[in-house]
PDB file of C-alpha atoms in Angstrom:
ATOM      1  CA  THR A 118     227.788 143.511 189.805  1.00 87.00           C
ATOM      2  CA  SER A 119     229.106 146.825 190.200  1.00 89.00           C
ATOM      3  CA  VAL A 120     227.385 150.400 189.342  1.00 91.00           C
ATOM      4  CA  MET A 121     228.959 153.934 189.104  1.00 94.00           C
ATOM      5  CA  LEU A 122     226.440 156.346 190.475  1.00 95.00           C
ATOM      6  CA  ILE A 123     227.280 159.916 190.535  1.00 95.00           C
ATOM      7  CA  THR A 124     224.931 162.300 192.550  1.00 95.00           C
ATOM      8  CA  HIS A 125     225.175 165.122 195.172  1.00 92.00           C
ATOM      9  CA  ASP A 126     222.368 163.722 196.959  1.00 93.00           C
ATOM     10  CA  LEU A 127     223.448 161.990 200.308  1.00 93.00           C
ATOM     11  CA  GLY A 128     220.081 160.583 200.816  1.00 94.00           C
ATOM     12  CA  VAL A 129     220.633 158.477 197.558  1.00 96.00           C
ATOM     13  CA  ILE A 130     224.181 157.470 198.598  1.00 95.00           C
ATOM     14  CA  ALA A 131     222.688 156.464 202.099  1.00 95.00           C
ATOM     15  CA  GLU A 132     220.138 153.997 200.431  1.00 96.00           C
ATOM     16  CA  MET A 133     222.212 152.544 197.335  1.00 96.00           C
ATOM     17  CA  CYS A 134     225.598 152.516 198.018  1.00 96.00           C
ATOM     18  CA  ASP A 135     228.087 150.279 200.067  1.00 96.00           C
ATOM     19  CA  ASN A 136     231.214 152.377 199.492  1.00 97.00           C
ATOM     20  CA  VAL A 137     231.607 155.716 198.176  1.00 97.00           C
ATOM     21  CA  ALA A 138     234.255 157.882 196.737  1.00 97.00           C
ATOM     22  CA  VAL A 139     233.935 161.682 197.277  1.00 97.00           C
ATOM     23  CA  MET A 140     235.786 163.588 194.336  1.00 96.00           C
ATOM     24  CA  TYR A 141     236.690 167.001 194.438  1.00 97.00           C
ATOM     25  CA  ALA A 142     238.394 168.988 191.748  1.00 96.00           C
ATOM     26  CA  GLY A 143     238.798 165.732 189.584  1.00 96.00           C
ATOM     27  CA  HIS A 144     240.527 163.849 192.255  1.00 98.00           C
ATOM     28  CA  ILE A 145     238.850 160.985 194.788  1.00 98.00           C
ATOM     29  CA  VAL A 146     239.856 163.036 198.177  1.00 98.00           C
ATOM     30  CA  GLU A 147     238.091 160.379 200.433  1.00 98.00           C
ATOM     31  CA  TYR A 148     237.160 156.474 199.833  1.00 98.00           C
ATOM     32  CA  THR A 149     235.319 154.689 202.592  1.00 98.00           C
ATOM     33  CA  ASP A 150     232.239 152.945 203.311  1.00 98.00           C
ATOM     34  CA  VAL A 151     228.886 154.778 203.579  1.00 97.00           C
ATOM     35  CA  TYR A 152     228.759 154.192 207.453  1.00 97.00           C
ATOM     36  CA  THR A 153     232.032 155.953 208.068  1.00 96.00           C
ATOM     37  CA  LEU A 154     231.433 158.806 205.281  1.00 96.00           C
ATOM     38  CA  PHE A 155     228.350 159.744 207.477  1.00 96.00           C
ATOM     39  CA  ASN A 156     229.792 159.301 210.860  1.00 96.00           C
ATOM     40  CA  ASN A 157     233.313 160.720 210.165  1.00 96.00           C
ATOM     41  CA  PRO A 158     234.083 162.188 207.390  1.00 95.00           C
ATOM     42  CA  LEU A 159     237.863 163.217 206.896  1.00 96.00           C
ATOM     43  CA  HIS A 160     238.031 165.752 204.077  1.00 97.00           C
ATOM     44  CA  PRO A 161     236.708 169.225 204.301  1.00 96.00           C
ATOM     45  CA  TYR A 162     234.555 168.892 201.023  1.00 96.00           C
ATOM     46  CA  THR A 163     232.961 165.833 202.385  1.00 94.00           C
ATOM     47  CA  LYS A 164     232.015 167.688 205.246  1.00 94.00           C
ATOM     48  CA  GLY A 165     230.667 170.409 203.621  1.00 94.00           C
ATOM     49  CA  LEU A 166     228.350 168.356 201.556  1.00 89.00           C
ATOM     50  CA  SER A 167     226.582 166.817 204.743  1.00 84.00           C
ATOM     51  CA  LYS A 168     225.466 170.447 205.960  1.00 80.00           C
TER      52      LYS A 168
END
């Protein structure tokens, strides 16, 4: 079973997701597992979300 969850709330993502696609300007700019997203974000937009 898959669920698509759209949110800016990183706490919800941390609790509910295994993998995450970060979208910016209508494009997926980063796709990774939750652990990597929080510990080593690559895209500047992803880094900005965590501040």
